[in-house]
Each structure stands twice: as C-alpha cells, then as structure tokens.
Amino acid sequence: MTDTSLLNAADLHKTFKVSSHNHSARTLTAVDGVSLHLSAGETLGIAGESGCGKSTLAKIMAGLLAPDSGSMLYKGTPLSQLGKDAGTVFRRKTQMIFQDPFSSLNPRMRIGDSISEPLKIAGVAPTLQRAELSRLMEAVGLPEDAANRFPDEFSGGQRQRIGIARALASSPEILIADEPVSSLDISIQAQIINILLQMKQDFALSMMIVSHNLLVLRHICDRTIIMYLGTIVECGPASELFRRCRHPYTEALIAAIPGLGHTAAKGELLHDDLPSALSIPPGCRFHPRCRYAIDRCRHEVPLLKEYAPGHSAACHLSNTLYS
Ligand code: SF4
C-alpha cells in the first residue's frame, strides 16, 4: 500500500523541567511515547482535557518544538535530515493557527502587512502581493479596508480570520490549529469552523485540529485521537469513535456532551480531577479515575491495540466492556 502520510511521528517523548515551591527541579511529562500520522487530504482531531499534552504534540508536529526523542518524518524524510532548502519548504508548508491569534500578530503592524509578510519573505512581487492579499482577505471574510487597521481594532473572531489568512499566505499544505475556536462565542465558533472547512477544500489542505470540544471534532474530522496524560488512549475514524468508543475515558468525555445524545455530567463517569503530569499514576494512568478499574489496571500498562480497521484503544477491558 502506498504511504500517503505527510507527517509521520513515531514514539515521541517530550518532558519539561519545572521548579517546585522548594526550588527542586521536577519533570513534567507532556508527551509520552506517541505515534501518529497525518495523511494527505485528511482532517485529524486531537482531543483530551487541558494538560493532556495535545498542544505540545501539535507544536512538535508543526516543527516548532523538538521532541526529546522519537522521530518526525515529513513526506518520508526525518525533519533532522531535511537540509536547508527542504527544511524551509517544510516550515512554509506546515502552518500553525493558535488559540489566541492576537499573540502571534505584531500589534504595531497593520494587518495587511502582517498577512502579506510571508509573501514578502518569499520574494513575491509587490503588485502580486497586493492581489494575493485581497484574495486571502476575501476568502476569510475580511473587508478590504481592514488591511490598514491594527490588530487591537478587531474582535476575537476577526483576529482568528486574520490568523488564518496569514497562515494561508504561505501556501501551506498542512494546517495545524490549536484550539482555534475555544476562546470565541458559540456563533462565531461556527463561522470560523466553516471558514476552516472551506479553506481546506479551496486550498487542498490537510489539517490537524487540537480541541477539547468533541462536538467540533466530530463535525469536521475524518479521524480523532483521544489523549490522556501524554499518551494516546484511543484513535479511530471519527464516525465510528463517536458512535462506538472503545475506551472508558472516551466514554466519559462523550457522556458529558448533551449534544451527542448523552446526559451524564462529566463528574458522574470521571472520578476526581486529571492527575498532575508531574506524577503519572503507575499501570494504566487513567485507573484512579476509571469506574471499571481492576487490580491489573493498577500495575500493568495497557497497550494500544487495534479492535477494528484503524480503530485502536489502550484498555485491558476494551473487549469486555465494548463488545
Ligand atoms: Fe479503566 Fe483499566 Fe481500561 Fe485503564 S485499563 S481504562 S483503568 S479498565
């Protein structure tokens, strides 16, 4: 079978040193043995609670953060071996959109200049830059006179449109969006999601969307990955994963969303809060919160196993609970 993966990550690990109140250094495990791929043309969702490592993973996939270990391949070539020219192509072709687009915009730069900056860097002629700027602004629904204004003159939704237009100016083939709508009002969220879907089609993009909002991911993703404390606990086609999940953590997340047809509050199926990534529980790291946990779960790490084509889960009891 031909490998159509644009990005392929194997056994990624990433930790951070943090100092505690008594100034001793402790290790925070953000990503712990994660393998995944992004295929050409697909939309991949990454879900999980805050602190599960999904944003760190997104930055590694975008090449903005180096993993401690593990491999990252772009079209089959390790990032570390891309060389200068191919490395430049990778950075241009892989663009990231952040939760707070304001932080990635220069507050003293007019947004027309911000959006066209990648064009300028790429050496595009000024007349073509202006034409492309108009095209991009129209594509994301920004009025033409917005080009002369500054970032602080825009609402959150408009700033996200600016962020998307700026990312598209690099002619990317991969768009990685980290919580692109979580700080926006519900009505604006739908507009931004629709723009992303339209841009995916118009610009032939592959997308990775990080979100704690499962409704958003169910709506737009081909595949979804569920992360818990730095690891993947479930991964599968979105249509199947939301209809027939195979992991108690996914079950609890889905059950907390009335819009998915379930009514349980999150606390009913999830005991306690997410443990600290400074102190990962032994065995199945979900066991302190799992209502199905048995003794084996407390000392034996469950492996990610495939239960249906492309649908994997890491739970000792997956077959028993979800047969
Ligand atoms: Fe729950 Fe055990 Fe499965 Fe972990 S391995 S999710 S603790 S049943």
mmCIF file of C-alpha atoms and ligand atoms in Angstrom:
data_model
loop_
_atom_site.group_PDB
_atom_site.id
_atom_site.type_symbol
_atom_site.label_atom_id
_atom_site.label_comp_id
_atom_site.label_asym_id
_atom_site.label_seq_id
_atom_site.Cartn_x
_atom_site.Cartn_y
_atom_site.Cartn_z
ATOM 1 C CA MET A 1 0.000 0.000 0.000
ATOM 2 C CA THR A 2 1.301 3.481 -0.833
ATOM 3 C CA ASP A 3 2.104 5.607 2.197
ATOM 4 C CA THR A 4 0.298 8.912 1.705
ATOM 5 C CA SER A 5 1.404 10.305 5.064
ATOM 6 C CA LEU A 6 2.539 13.904 5.006
ATOM 7 C CA LEU A 7 3.618 13.763 8.627
ATOM 8 C CA ASN A 8 4.615 10.608 10.425
ATOM 9 C CA ALA A 9 5.618 10.629 14.074
ATOM 10 C CA ALA A 10 6.967 7.617 15.954
ATOM 11 C CA ASP A 11 7.431 7.218 19.705
ATOM 12 C CA LEU A 12 7.579 10.930 20.513
ATOM 13 C CA HIS A 13 8.604 11.924 24.026
ATOM 14 C CA LYS A 14 8.691 15.421 25.465
ATOM 15 C CA THR A 15 9.299 16.472 29.056
ATOM 16 C CA PHE A 16 9.813 19.853 30.697
ATOM 17 C CA LYS A 17 11.743 20.725 33.813
ATOM 18 C CA VAL A 18 9.707 22.759 36.259
ATOM 19 C CA SER A 19 10.809 24.104 39.596
ATOM 20 C CA SER A 20 8.637 23.346 42.605
ATOM 21 C CA HIS A 21 7.947 25.565 45.619
ATOM 22 C CA ASN A 22 11.132 24.309 47.330
ATOM 23 C CA HIS A 23 13.099 25.114 44.128
ATOM 24 C CA SER A 24 13.935 21.487 43.328
ATOM 25 C CA ALA A 25 13.566 20.623 39.647
ATOM 26 C CA ARG A 26 10.793 18.195 38.725
ATOM 27 C CA THR A 27 9.985 16.574 35.409
ATOM 28 C CA LEU A 28 6.655 17.212 33.716
ATOM 29 C CA THR A 29 5.799 14.551 31.158
ATOM 30 C CA ALA A 30 3.874 16.236 28.335
ATOM 31 C CA VAL A 31 4.119 13.652 25.543
ATOM 32 C CA ASP A 32 4.999 10.058 26.334
ATOM 33 C CA GLY A 33 5.520 7.571 23.505
ATOM 34 C CA VAL A 34 3.080 8.981 20.953
ATOM 35 C CA SER A 35 2.989 7.699 17.369
ATOM 36 C CA LEU A 36 0.644 9.102 14.744
ATOM 37 C CA HIS A 37 0.406 10.149 11.125
ATOM 38 C CA LEU A 38 -1.407 12.767 9.093
ATOM 39 C CA SER A 39 -2.406 11.652 5.613
ATOM 40 C CA ALA A 40 -2.793 13.875 2.576
ATOM 41 C CA GLY A 41 -6.234 15.470 2.485
ATOM 42 C CA GLU A 42 -7.420 14.287 5.886
ATOM 43 C CA THR A 43 -8.571 16.218 8.941
ATOM 44 C CA LEU A 44 -7.235 14.718 12.144
ATOM 45 C CA GLY A 45 -8.614 15.762 15.513
ATOM 46 C CA ILE A 46 -6.694 15.621 18.783
ATOM 47 C CA ALA A 47 -8.859 15.724 21.911
ATOM 48 C CA GLY A 48 -8.438 15.499 25.655
ATOM 49 C CA GLU A 49 -8.641 17.648 28.756
ATOM 50 C CA SER A 50 -6.324 20.608 29.384
ATOM 51 C CA GLY A 51 -2.926 19.281 30.409
ATOM 52 C CA CYS A 52 -3.121 16.042 28.396
ATOM 53 C CA GLY A 53 -0.249 17.099 26.097
ATOM 54 C CA LYS A 54 -2.198 17.849 22.937
ATOM 55 C CA SER A 55 -0.825 21.379 22.432
ATOM 56 C CA THR A 56 2.748 20.200 22.983
ATOM 57 C CA LEU A 57 2.146 17.438 20.453
ATOM 58 C CA ALA A 58 0.766 19.978 17.947
ATOM 59 C CA LYS A 59 3.875 22.150 18.285
ATOM 60 C CA ILE A 60 6.143 19.134 17.745
ATOM 61 C CA MET A 61 4.150 18.150 14.633
ATOM 62 C CA ALA A 62 4.477 21.730 13.333
ATOM 63 C CA GLY A 63 8.243 21.634 13.858
ATOM 64 C CA LEU A 64 8.054 24.436 16.445
ATOM 65 C CA LEU A 65 9.244 22.232 19.289
ATOM 66 C CA ALA A 66 11.858 19.488 19.211
ATOM 67 C CA PRO A 67 10.929 16.215 20.916
ATOM 68 C CA ASP A 68 13.337 14.746 23.499
ATOM 69 C CA SER A 69 13.280 11.526 21.493
ATOM 70 C CA GLY A 70 11.325 9.840 18.731
ATOM 71 C CA SER A 71 11.187 10.528 15.024
ATOM 72 C CA MET A 72 9.255 13.024 12.924
ATOM 73 C CA LEU A 73 9.066 12.441 9.172
ATOM 74 C CA TYR A 74 7.837 14.883 6.537
ATOM 75 C CA LYS A 75 6.909 13.000 3.353
ATOM 76 C CA GLY A 76 9.125 10.141 4.488
ATOM 77 C CA THR A 77 12.213 12.175 5.412
ATOM 78 C CA PRO A 78 13.213 12.818 9.040
ATOM 79 C CA LEU A 79 12.964 16.534 9.875
ATOM 80 C CA SER A 80 16.560 16.388 11.126
ATOM 81 C CA GLN A 81 17.716 15.308 7.643
ATOM 82 C CA LEU A 82 15.716 17.761 5.529
ATOM 83 C CA GLY A 83 18.627 20.103 4.882
ATOM 84 C CA LYS A 84 18.338 23.870 4.495
ATOM 85 C CA ASP A 85 16.103 24.120 1.414
ATOM 86 C CA ALA A 86 13.791 21.227 2.264
ATOM 87 C CA GLY A 87 13.613 22.494 5.855
ATOM 88 C CA THR A 88 12.470 25.890 4.569
ATOM 89 C CA VAL A 89 9.839 24.174 2.421
ATOM 90 C CA PHE A 90 8.597 22.167 5.435
ATOM 91 C CA ARG A 91 8.301 25.303 7.584
ATOM 92 C CA ARG A 92 6.424 27.120 4.826
ATOM 93 C CA LYS A 93 4.153 24.190 4.002
ATOM 94 C CA THR A 94 3.270 23.494 7.650
ATOM 95 C CA GLN A 95 1.477 26.407 9.271
ATOM 96 C CA MET A 96 0.003 26.717 12.715
ATOM 97 C CA ILE A 97 -3.018 28.652 13.983
ATOM 98 C CA PHE A 98 -3.190 29.444 17.687
ATOM 99 C CA GLN A 99 -5.989 29.804 20.214
ATOM 100 C CA ASP A 100 -5.088 33.458 20.709
ATOM 101 C CA PRO A 101 -4.229 34.865 17.276
ATOM 102 C CA PHE A 102 -3.523 38.264 18.865
ATOM 103 C CA SER A 103 -0.371 36.907 20.491
ATOM 104 C CA SER A 104 1.008 35.850 17.100
ATOM 105 C CA LEU A 105 0.309 39.246 15.460
ATOM 106 C CA ASN A 106 2.625 42.241 15.782
ATOM 107 C CA PRO A 107 0.403 44.859 17.499
ATOM 108 C CA ARG A 108 2.250 47.688 15.709
ATOM 109 C CA MET A 109 1.894 46.177 12.249
ATOM 110 C CA ARG A 110 -1.150 46.857 10.056
ATOM 111 C CA ILE A 111 -2.912 43.591 9.423
ATOM 112 C CA GLY A 112 -2.470 43.919 5.649
ATOM 113 C CA ASP A 113 1.299 43.931 6.265
ATOM 114 C CA SER A 114 1.006 41.022 8.725
ATOM 115 C CA ILE A 115 -0.938 38.871 6.278
ATOM 116 C CA SER A 116 1.379 39.664 3.359
ATOM 117 C CA GLU A 117 4.609 39.268 5.339
ATOM 118 C CA PRO A 118 5.089 35.607 4.230
ATOM 119 C CA LEU A 119 4.607 36.726 0.607
ATOM 120 C CA LYS A 120 7.256 39.410 1.040
ATOM 121 C CA ILE A 121 9.673 36.922 2.616
ATOM 122 C CA ALA A 122 9.045 34.544 -0.304
ATOM 123 C CA GLY A 123 10.058 37.338 -2.733
ATOM 124 C CA VAL A 124 6.623 37.775 -4.336
ATOM 125 C CA ALA A 125 6.456 40.959 -6.426
ATOM 126 C CA PRO A 126 4.618 43.884 -4.705
ATOM 127 C CA THR A 127 1.764 44.007 -7.246
ATOM 128 C CA LEU A 128 1.172 40.266 -6.850
ATOM 129 C CA GLN A 129 1.375 40.655 -3.059
ATOM 130 C CA ARG A 130 -1.470 43.177 -3.157
ATOM 131 C CA ALA A 131 -3.585 40.925 -5.374
ATOM 132 C CA GLU A 132 -2.941 37.913 -3.146
ATOM 133 C CA LEU A 133 -3.708 39.957 -0.015
ATOM 134 C CA SER A 134 -7.109 40.912 -1.476
ATOM 135 C CA ARG A 135 -7.805 37.296 -2.405
ATOM 136 C CA LEU A 136 -6.900 35.975 1.060
ATOM 137 C CA MET A 137 -8.883 38.643 2.899
ATOM 138 C CA GLU A 138 -11.918 37.958 0.776
ATOM 139 C CA ALA A 139 -11.508 34.201 1.293
ATOM 140 C CA VAL A 140 -11.678 34.554 5.099
ATOM 141 C CA GLY A 141 -14.416 37.188 5.021
ATOM 142 C CA LEU A 142 -12.436 40.299 5.999
ATOM 143 C CA PRO A 143 -13.454 43.656 4.483
ATOM 144 C CA GLU A 144 -10.866 45.217 2.187
ATOM 145 C CA ASP A 145 -10.411 48.348 4.347
ATOM 146 C CA ALA A 146 -9.325 46.099 7.245
ATOM 147 C CA ALA A 147 -5.851 45.924 5.717
ATOM 148 C CA ASN A 148 -4.972 49.385 7.053
ATOM 149 C CA ARG A 149 -6.074 48.733 10.612
ATOM 150 C CA PHE A 150 -4.181 47.358 13.609
ATOM 151 C CA PRO A 151 -4.853 44.067 15.474
ATOM 152 C CA ASP A 152 -6.373 45.715 18.543
ATOM 153 C CA GLU A 153 -9.166 47.147 16.369
ATOM 154 C CA PHE A 154 -10.564 43.654 15.699
ATOM 155 C CA SER A 155 -12.772 41.235 17.631
ATOM 156 C CA GLY A 156 -11.557 37.740 18.578
ATOM 157 C CA GLY A 157 -13.322 36.144 15.606
ATOM 158 C CA GLN A 158 -11.852 38.682 13.171
ATOM 159 C CA ARG A 159 -8.388 38.144 14.605
ATOM 160 C CA GLN A 160 -8.773 34.420 14.015
ATOM 161 C CA ARG A 161 -9.713 35.204 10.397
ATOM 162 C CA ILE A 162 -6.526 37.300 10.168
ATOM 163 C CA GLY A 163 -4.514 34.396 11.608
ATOM 164 C CA ILE A 164 -5.976 32.005 9.030
ATOM 165 C CA ALA A 165 -5.313 34.432 6.155
ATOM 166 C CA ARG A 166 -1.712 34.899 7.307
ATOM 167 C CA ALA A 167 -1.214 31.121 7.514
ATOM 168 C CA LEU A 168 -2.663 30.685 4.001
ATOM 169 C CA ALA A 169 -0.285 33.313 2.608
ATOM 170 C CA SER A 170 2.488 30.721 2.874
ATOM 171 C CA SER A 171 0.573 28.373 0.519
ATOM 172 C CA PRO A 172 0.610 25.609 3.132
ATOM 173 C CA GLU A 173 -0.375 22.020 2.560
ATOM 174 C CA ILE A 174 -0.725 21.307 6.309
ATOM 175 C CA LEU A 175 -2.638 23.488 8.755
ATOM 176 C CA ILE A 176 -2.287 22.705 12.467
ATOM 177 C CA ALA A 177 -4.847 24.558 14.573
ATOM 178 C CA ASP A 178 -4.526 24.613 18.363
ATOM 179 C CA GLU A 179 -7.919 25.269 19.979
ATOM 180 C CA PRO A 180 -8.841 27.638 17.120
ATOM 181 C CA VAL A 181 -12.315 28.447 18.439
ATOM 182 C CA SER A 182 -12.219 27.800 22.171
ATOM 183 C CA SER A 183 -11.977 31.484 23.145
ATOM 184 C CA LEU A 184 -14.819 32.564 20.826
ATOM 185 C CA ASP A 185 -18.576 32.891 21.280
ATOM 186 C CA ILE A 186 -20.608 29.913 20.059
ATOM 187 C CA SER A 187 -21.997 31.751 16.995
ATOM 188 C CA ILE A 188 -18.510 32.926 15.994
ATOM 189 C CA GLN A 189 -17.102 29.423 16.561
ATOM 190 C CA ALA A 190 -19.374 28.060 13.832
ATOM 191 C CA GLN A 191 -18.224 30.788 11.418
ATOM 192 C CA ILE A 192 -14.541 30.035 11.992
ATOM 193 C CA ILE A 193 -15.093 26.271 11.681
ATOM 194 C CA ASN A 194 -16.908 26.835 8.392
ATOM 195 C CA ILE A 195 -14.051 29.015 7.130
ATOM 196 C CA LEU A 196 -11.537 26.290 8.033
ATOM 197 C CA LEU A 197 -13.618 23.682 6.205
ATOM 198 C CA GLN A 198 -13.948 25.924 3.165
ATOM 199 C CA MET A 199 -10.214 26.707 3.164
ATOM 200 C CA LYS A 200 -9.407 23.001 3.435
ATOM 201 C CA GLN A 201 -11.354 22.433 0.263
ATOM 202 C CA ASP A 202 -10.233 25.546 -1.633
ATOM 203 C CA PHE A 203 -6.545 25.238 -0.753
ATOM 204 C CA ALA A 204 -6.383 21.387 -0.733
ATOM 205 C CA LEU A 205 -5.179 21.339 2.875
ATOM 206 C CA SER A 206 -4.549 18.530 5.327
ATOM 207 C CA MET A 207 -5.492 19.613 8.823
ATOM 208 C CA MET A 208 -4.764 18.697 12.394
ATOM 209 C CA ILE A 209 -7.211 20.294 14.838
ATOM 210 C CA VAL A 210 -6.485 20.294 18.557
ATOM 211 C CA SER A 211 -9.591 20.833 20.649
ATOM 212 C CA HIS A 212 -11.193 19.823 23.899
ATOM 213 C CA ASN A 213 -14.551 20.282 22.137
ATOM 214 C CA LEU A 214 -15.606 16.850 20.897
ATOM 215 C CA LEU A 215 -18.657 18.247 19.111
ATOM 216 C CA VAL A 216 -16.394 20.367 16.918
ATOM 217 C CA LEU A 217 -14.101 17.428 16.179
ATOM 218 C CA ARG A 218 -16.989 15.089 15.413
ATOM 219 C CA HIS A 219 -18.310 17.648 12.961
ATOM 220 C CA ILE A 220 -15.124 18.255 10.992
ATOM 221 C CA CYS A 221 -12.659 15.364 11.452
ATOM 222 C CA ASP A 222 -12.022 12.204 9.475
ATOM 223 C CA ARG A 223 -10.094 10.624 12.357
ATOM 224 C CA THR A 224 -9.877 11.513 16.025
ATOM 225 C CA ILE A 225 -7.198 10.802 18.607
ATOM 226 C CA ILE A 226 -8.015 10.925 22.325
ATOM 227 C CA MET A 227 -5.063 11.788 24.564
ATOM 228 C CA TYR A 228 -4.731 11.267 28.294
ATOM 229 C CA LEU A 229 -1.711 12.414 30.337
ATOM 230 C CA GLY A 230 0.644 12.428 27.361
ATOM 231 C CA THR A 231 -0.431 9.190 25.692
ATOM 232 C CA ILE A 232 -2.948 8.147 23.062
ATOM 233 C CA VAL A 233 -5.720 6.104 24.686
ATOM 234 C CA GLU A 234 -7.964 5.814 21.631
ATOM 235 C CA CYS A 235 -7.722 6.576 17.937
ATOM 236 C CA GLY A 236 -10.164 5.878 15.157
ATOM 237 C CA PRO A 237 -12.380 7.105 12.346
ATOM 238 C CA ALA A 238 -14.446 9.935 13.851
ATOM 239 C CA SER A 239 -17.744 8.465 12.680
ATOM 240 C CA GLU A 240 -17.011 5.180 14.449
ATOM 241 C CA LEU A 241 -15.241 6.524 17.537
ATOM 242 C CA PHE A 242 -18.170 8.739 18.485
ATOM 243 C CA ARG A 243 -20.717 6.014 17.735
ATOM 244 C CA ARG A 244 -18.856 3.131 19.367
ATOM 245 C CA CYS A 245 -15.921 4.178 21.514
ATOM 246 C CA ARG A 246 -13.555 1.582 22.964
ATOM 247 C CA HIS A 247 -12.054 3.333 25.987
ATOM 248 C CA PRO A 248 -13.643 4.384 29.314
ATOM 249 C CA TYR A 249 -12.040 7.848 29.103
ATOM 250 C CA THR A 250 -13.583 8.479 25.680
ATOM 251 C CA GLU A 251 -16.870 7.124 27.008
ATOM 252 C CA ALA A 252 -16.767 9.624 29.881
ATOM 253 C CA LEU A 253 -15.906 12.557 27.606
ATOM 254 C CA ILE A 254 -18.719 11.698 25.194
ATOM 255 C CA ALA A 255 -21.189 11.110 28.008
ATOM 256 C CA ALA A 256 -20.582 14.646 29.259
ATOM 257 C CA ILE A 257 -21.822 16.183 25.997
ATOM 258 C CA PRO A 258 -25.618 16.506 25.808
ATOM 259 C CA GLY A 259 -25.341 17.338 22.109
ATOM 260 C CA LEU A 260 -24.011 13.851 21.444
ATOM 261 C CA GLY A 261 -27.151 12.323 22.893
ATOM 262 C CA HIS A 262 -25.803 11.544 26.346
ATOM 263 C CA THR A 263 -26.769 13.209 29.571
ATOM 264 C CA ALA A 264 -24.211 12.229 32.225
ATOM 265 C CA ALA A 265 -22.276 15.066 33.777
ATOM 266 C CA LYS A 266 -18.529 14.642 33.432
ATOM 267 C CA GLY A 267 -18.141 14.058 37.174
ATOM 268 C CA GLU A 268 -20.527 11.105 37.049
ATOM 269 C CA LEU A 269 -18.207 8.984 34.933
ATOM 270 C CA LEU A 270 -14.849 10.600 35.725
ATOM 271 C CA HIS A 271 -13.684 10.252 39.309
ATOM 272 C CA ASP A 272 -11.527 13.137 40.564
ATOM 273 C CA ASP A 273 -9.595 15.678 38.513
ATOM 274 C CA LEU A 274 -6.876 14.999 35.961
ATOM 275 C CA PRO A 275 -3.748 13.939 37.925
ATOM 276 C CA SER A 276 -0.668 16.113 37.567
ATOM 277 C CA ALA A 277 1.674 15.336 34.688
ATOM 278 C CA LEU A 278 4.406 15.685 37.338
ATOM 279 C CA SER A 279 3.265 12.469 38.926
ATOM 280 C CA ILE A 280 1.902 9.971 36.404
ATOM 281 C CA PRO A 281 -0.019 7.069 38.023
ATOM 282 C CA PRO A 282 1.521 3.595 37.501
ATOM 283 C CA GLY A 283 -0.128 0.922 35.353
ATOM 284 C CA CYS A 284 -2.980 2.384 33.342
ATOM 285 C CA ARG A 285 -2.555 6.076 34.035
ATOM 286 C CA PHE A 286 -6.329 6.511 33.847
ATOM 287 C CA HIS A 287 -7.005 3.982 36.642
ATOM 288 C CA PRO A 288 -7.500 6.462 39.547
ATOM 289 C CA ARG A 289 -10.453 7.952 37.637
ATOM 290 C CA CYS A 290 -11.801 4.855 35.913
ATOM 291 C CA ARG A 291 -15.015 3.351 37.214
ATOM 292 C CA TYR A 292 -14.120 -0.018 35.661
ATOM 293 C CA ALA A 293 -10.578 -0.312 37.083
ATOM 294 C CA ILE A 294 -9.498 -3.739 38.305
ATOM 295 C CA ASP A 295 -6.329 -4.709 40.158
ATOM 296 C CA ARG A 296 -4.453 -5.418 36.904
ATOM 297 C CA CYS A 297 -5.019 -1.809 35.819
ATOM 298 C CA ARG A 298 -3.027 -0.508 38.793
ATOM 299 C CA HIS A 299 0.264 -2.112 37.759
ATOM 300 C CA GLU A 300 0.097 -3.159 34.085
ATOM 301 C CA VAL A 301 0.273 -0.550 31.313
ATOM 302 C CA PRO A 302 -2.358 -1.313 28.634
ATOM 303 C CA LEU A 303 -1.036 -1.289 25.068
ATOM 304 C CA LEU A 304 -2.750 0.456 22.177
ATOM 305 C CA LYS A 305 -4.446 -2.399 20.268
ATOM 306 C CA GLU A 306 -6.445 -2.324 17.064
ATOM 307 C CA TYR A 307 -10.001 -3.587 17.552
ATOM 308 C CA ALA A 308 -11.409 -2.628 14.139
ATOM 309 C CA PRO A 309 -9.687 -1.322 10.997
ATOM 310 C CA GLY A 310 -7.953 1.906 12.021
ATOM 311 C CA HIS A 311 -9.663 1.915 15.440
ATOM 312 C CA SER A 312 -7.346 1.341 18.416
ATOM 313 C CA ALA A 313 -7.658 1.679 22.167
ATOM 314 C CA ALA A 314 -5.423 1.165 25.196
ATOM 315 C CA CYS A 315 -7.565 -0.576 27.792
ATOM 316 C CA HIS A 316 -7.283 -4.052 29.328
ATOM 317 C CA LEU A 317 -11.061 -4.381 29.312
ATOM 318 C CA SER A 318 -11.917 -2.882 25.942
ATOM 319 C CA ASN A 319 -13.173 -6.180 24.519
ATOM 320 C CA THR A 320 -15.258 -6.967 27.588
ATOM 321 C CA LEU A 321 -16.757 -3.508 28.019
ATOM 322 C CA TYR A 322 -17.430 -2.654 24.379
ATOM 323 C CA SER A 323 -18.024 -5.975 22.598
HETATM 324 FE FE1 SF4 B 1 -10.014 1.596 33.078
HETATM 325 FE FE2 SF4 B 1 -8.408 -0.495 33.434
HETATM 326 FE FE3 SF4 B 1 -9.178 0.164 30.996
HETATM 327 FE FE4 SF4 B 1 -7.462 1.704 32.322
HETATM 328 S S1 SF4 B 1 -7.112 -0.387 31.622
HETATM 329 S S2 SF4 B 1 -9.191 2.404 31.141
HETATM 330 S S3 SF4 B 1 -8.233 1.531 34.392
HETATM 331 S S4 SF4 B 1 -10.493 -0.562 32.675
#
